[in-house]
Short mmCIF file of C-alpha atoms in Angstrom, two decimals:
data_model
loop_
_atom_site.label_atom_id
_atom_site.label_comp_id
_atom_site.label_asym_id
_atom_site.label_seq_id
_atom_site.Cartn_x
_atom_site.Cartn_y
_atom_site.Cartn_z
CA UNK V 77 -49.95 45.96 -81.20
CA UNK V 78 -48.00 45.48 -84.34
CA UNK V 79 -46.86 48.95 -85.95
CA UNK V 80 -47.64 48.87 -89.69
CA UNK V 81 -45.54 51.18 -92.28
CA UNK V 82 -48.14 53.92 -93.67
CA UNK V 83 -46.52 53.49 -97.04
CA UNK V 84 -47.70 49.86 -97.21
CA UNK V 85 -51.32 50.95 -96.10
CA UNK V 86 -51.11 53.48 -98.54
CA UNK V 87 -50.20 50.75 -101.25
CA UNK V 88 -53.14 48.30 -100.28
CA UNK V 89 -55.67 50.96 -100.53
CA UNK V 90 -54.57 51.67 -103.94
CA UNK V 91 -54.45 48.36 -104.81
CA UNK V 92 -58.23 47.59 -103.86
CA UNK V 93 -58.66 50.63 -106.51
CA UNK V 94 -60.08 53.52 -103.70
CA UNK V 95 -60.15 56.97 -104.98
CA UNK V 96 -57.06 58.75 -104.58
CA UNK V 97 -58.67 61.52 -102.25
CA UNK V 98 -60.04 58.81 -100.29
CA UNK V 99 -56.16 57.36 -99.98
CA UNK V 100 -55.15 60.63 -98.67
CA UNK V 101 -57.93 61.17 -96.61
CA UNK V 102 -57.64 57.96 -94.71
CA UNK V 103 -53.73 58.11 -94.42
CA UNK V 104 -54.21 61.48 -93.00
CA UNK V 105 -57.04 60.17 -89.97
CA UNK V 106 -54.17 57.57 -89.66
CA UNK V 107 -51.63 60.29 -88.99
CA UNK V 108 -54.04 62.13 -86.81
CA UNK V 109 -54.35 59.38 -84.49
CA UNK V 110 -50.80 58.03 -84.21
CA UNK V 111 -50.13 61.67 -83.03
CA UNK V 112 -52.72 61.43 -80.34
CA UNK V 113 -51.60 57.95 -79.33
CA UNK V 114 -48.35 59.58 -78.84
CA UNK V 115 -49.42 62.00 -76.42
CA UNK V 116 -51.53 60.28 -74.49
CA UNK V 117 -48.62 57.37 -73.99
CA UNK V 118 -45.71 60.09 -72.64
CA UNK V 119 -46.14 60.88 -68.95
CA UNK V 120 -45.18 64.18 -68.22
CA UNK V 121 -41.51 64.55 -67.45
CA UNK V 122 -40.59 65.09 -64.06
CA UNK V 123 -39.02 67.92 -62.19
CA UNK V 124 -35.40 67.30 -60.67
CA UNK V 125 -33.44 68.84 -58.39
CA UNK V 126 -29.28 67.73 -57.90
CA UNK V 127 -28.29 66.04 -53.85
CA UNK V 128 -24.70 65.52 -53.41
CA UNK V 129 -24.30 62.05 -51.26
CA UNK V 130 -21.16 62.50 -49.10
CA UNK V 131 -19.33 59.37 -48.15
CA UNK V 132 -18.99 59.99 -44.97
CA UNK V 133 -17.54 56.91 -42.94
CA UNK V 134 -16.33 58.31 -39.80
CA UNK V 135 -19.01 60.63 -39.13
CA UNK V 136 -17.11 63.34 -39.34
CA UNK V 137 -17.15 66.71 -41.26
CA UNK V 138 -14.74 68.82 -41.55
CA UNK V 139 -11.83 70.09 -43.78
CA UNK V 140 -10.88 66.92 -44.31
CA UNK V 141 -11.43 65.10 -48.37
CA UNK V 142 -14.63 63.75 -48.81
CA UNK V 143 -15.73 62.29 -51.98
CA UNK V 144 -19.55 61.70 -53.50
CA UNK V 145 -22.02 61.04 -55.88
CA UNK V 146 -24.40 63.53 -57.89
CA UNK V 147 -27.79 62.47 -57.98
CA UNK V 148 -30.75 63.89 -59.29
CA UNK V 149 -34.09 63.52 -57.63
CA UNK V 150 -37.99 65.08 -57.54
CA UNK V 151 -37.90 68.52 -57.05
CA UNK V 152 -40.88 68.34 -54.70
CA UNK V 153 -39.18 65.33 -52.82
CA UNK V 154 -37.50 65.85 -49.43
CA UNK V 155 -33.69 65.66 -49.95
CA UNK V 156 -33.27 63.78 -46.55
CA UNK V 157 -34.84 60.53 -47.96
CA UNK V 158 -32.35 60.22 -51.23
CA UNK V 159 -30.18 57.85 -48.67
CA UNK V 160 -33.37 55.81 -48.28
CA UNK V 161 -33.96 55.90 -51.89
CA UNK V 162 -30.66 54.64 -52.94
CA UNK V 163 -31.58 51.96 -50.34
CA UNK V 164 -34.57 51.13 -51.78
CA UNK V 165 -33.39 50.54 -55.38
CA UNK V 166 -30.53 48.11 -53.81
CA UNK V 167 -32.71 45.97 -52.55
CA UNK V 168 -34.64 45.68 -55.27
CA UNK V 169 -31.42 44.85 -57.33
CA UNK V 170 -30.43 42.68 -54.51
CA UNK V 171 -33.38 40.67 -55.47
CA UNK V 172 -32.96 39.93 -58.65
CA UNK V 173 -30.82 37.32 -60.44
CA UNK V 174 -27.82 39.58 -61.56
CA UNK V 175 -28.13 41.13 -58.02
CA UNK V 176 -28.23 37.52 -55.95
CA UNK V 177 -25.18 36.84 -57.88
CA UNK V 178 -23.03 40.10 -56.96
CA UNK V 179 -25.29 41.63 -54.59
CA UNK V 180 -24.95 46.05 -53.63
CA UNK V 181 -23.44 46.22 -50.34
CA UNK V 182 -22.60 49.98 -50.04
CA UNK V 183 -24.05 53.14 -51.24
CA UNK V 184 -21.08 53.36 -53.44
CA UNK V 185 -21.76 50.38 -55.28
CA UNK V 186 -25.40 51.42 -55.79
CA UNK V 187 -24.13 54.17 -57.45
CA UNK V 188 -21.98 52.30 -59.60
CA UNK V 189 -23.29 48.56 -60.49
CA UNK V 190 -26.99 48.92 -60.13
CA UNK V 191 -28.66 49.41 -63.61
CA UNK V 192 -30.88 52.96 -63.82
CA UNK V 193 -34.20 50.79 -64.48
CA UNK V 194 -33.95 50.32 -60.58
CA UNK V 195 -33.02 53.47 -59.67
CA UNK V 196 -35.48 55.14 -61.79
CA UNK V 197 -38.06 52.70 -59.59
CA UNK V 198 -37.49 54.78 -56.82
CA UNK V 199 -37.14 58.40 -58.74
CA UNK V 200 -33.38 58.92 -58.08
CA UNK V 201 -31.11 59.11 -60.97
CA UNK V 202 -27.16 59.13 -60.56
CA UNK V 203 -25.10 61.58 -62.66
CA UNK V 204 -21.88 60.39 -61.58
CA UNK V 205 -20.97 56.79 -61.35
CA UNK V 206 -17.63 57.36 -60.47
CA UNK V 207 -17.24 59.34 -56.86
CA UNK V 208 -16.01 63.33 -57.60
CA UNK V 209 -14.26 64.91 -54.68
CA UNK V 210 -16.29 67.48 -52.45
CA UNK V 211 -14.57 70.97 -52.09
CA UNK V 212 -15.44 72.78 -49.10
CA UNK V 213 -15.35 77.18 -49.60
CA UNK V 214 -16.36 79.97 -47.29
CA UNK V 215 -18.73 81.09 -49.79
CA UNK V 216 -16.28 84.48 -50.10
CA UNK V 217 -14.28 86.30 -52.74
CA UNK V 218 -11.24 87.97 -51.29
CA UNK V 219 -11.63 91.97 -51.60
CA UNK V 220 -8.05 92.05 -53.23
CA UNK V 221 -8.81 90.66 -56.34
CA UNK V 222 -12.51 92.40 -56.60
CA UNK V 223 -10.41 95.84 -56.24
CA UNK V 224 -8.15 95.12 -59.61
CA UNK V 225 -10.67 94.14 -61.39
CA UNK V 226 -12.68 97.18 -61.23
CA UNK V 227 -9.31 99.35 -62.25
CA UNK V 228 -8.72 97.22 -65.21
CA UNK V 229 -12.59 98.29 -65.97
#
């Protein structure tokens, strides 16, 4: 449906000599229902949660440097299925004609070369194109520190 400038309604009516009132009154229902059109159209948005993806090609974890990918998927959705998602939204690229040309042969190039529209197919968005590197912590402070802090306090 073509969208039509309300100033240019708003001209026409005046020109076929309606009542001023009538003018605003009509450009106002106008305004009324654009606004409802516009609510009706947006979908509401959906909750995320973040999944690291781990390149992992040895199978092994450890202390070793790993790198990965943040993505961002449902917050209701199991996080052992964003692997299968990625998947998903490669073959789907795959298929098409930039894809048949330079097709997504790793999870890393999924996260890289295929356009959002696909991924967004399949409810998994990726916030990093470029791999980050993992950093693995005991999840503890060391006492030391905690200790001159509270002096300095």
């Amino acid at each position: 449906m073509p969208k039509v400038d309300l100033e240019l309604v708003k001209a026409i009516l005046q020109r076929n000599e309606l009542d001023v009132r009538q003018v605003a009154h009509i450009i106002e229902e106008i305004n009324q229902e654009l606004a409802a059109m516009v609510d009706e159209d947006k979908p509401p948005a959906v909750k995320k949660q973040y999944v690291i993806v781990v390149s992992d090609p040895r199978g092994q974890l450890g202390n070793k440097d790993f790198t990965g990918w943040v993505v961002q998927i449902p917050e209701e959705a199991g996080v052992a299925g964003t692997e299968e998602r990625l998947i998903k939204a490669a073959q789907d690229f795959n298929t098409s004609p930039k894809g048949r040309r330079l097709p997504a042969k790793t999870v890393a190039e999924v996260c890289e070369h295929v356009p959002g529209r696909f991924l967004k197919e399949h409810q998994v968005w990726v916030r990093t194109k470029e791999p980050v590197y993992v950093v693995t912590t005991a999840n503890k402070l060391p006492k030391v520190g905690l200790e001159k802090i509270a002096k300095e306090d």
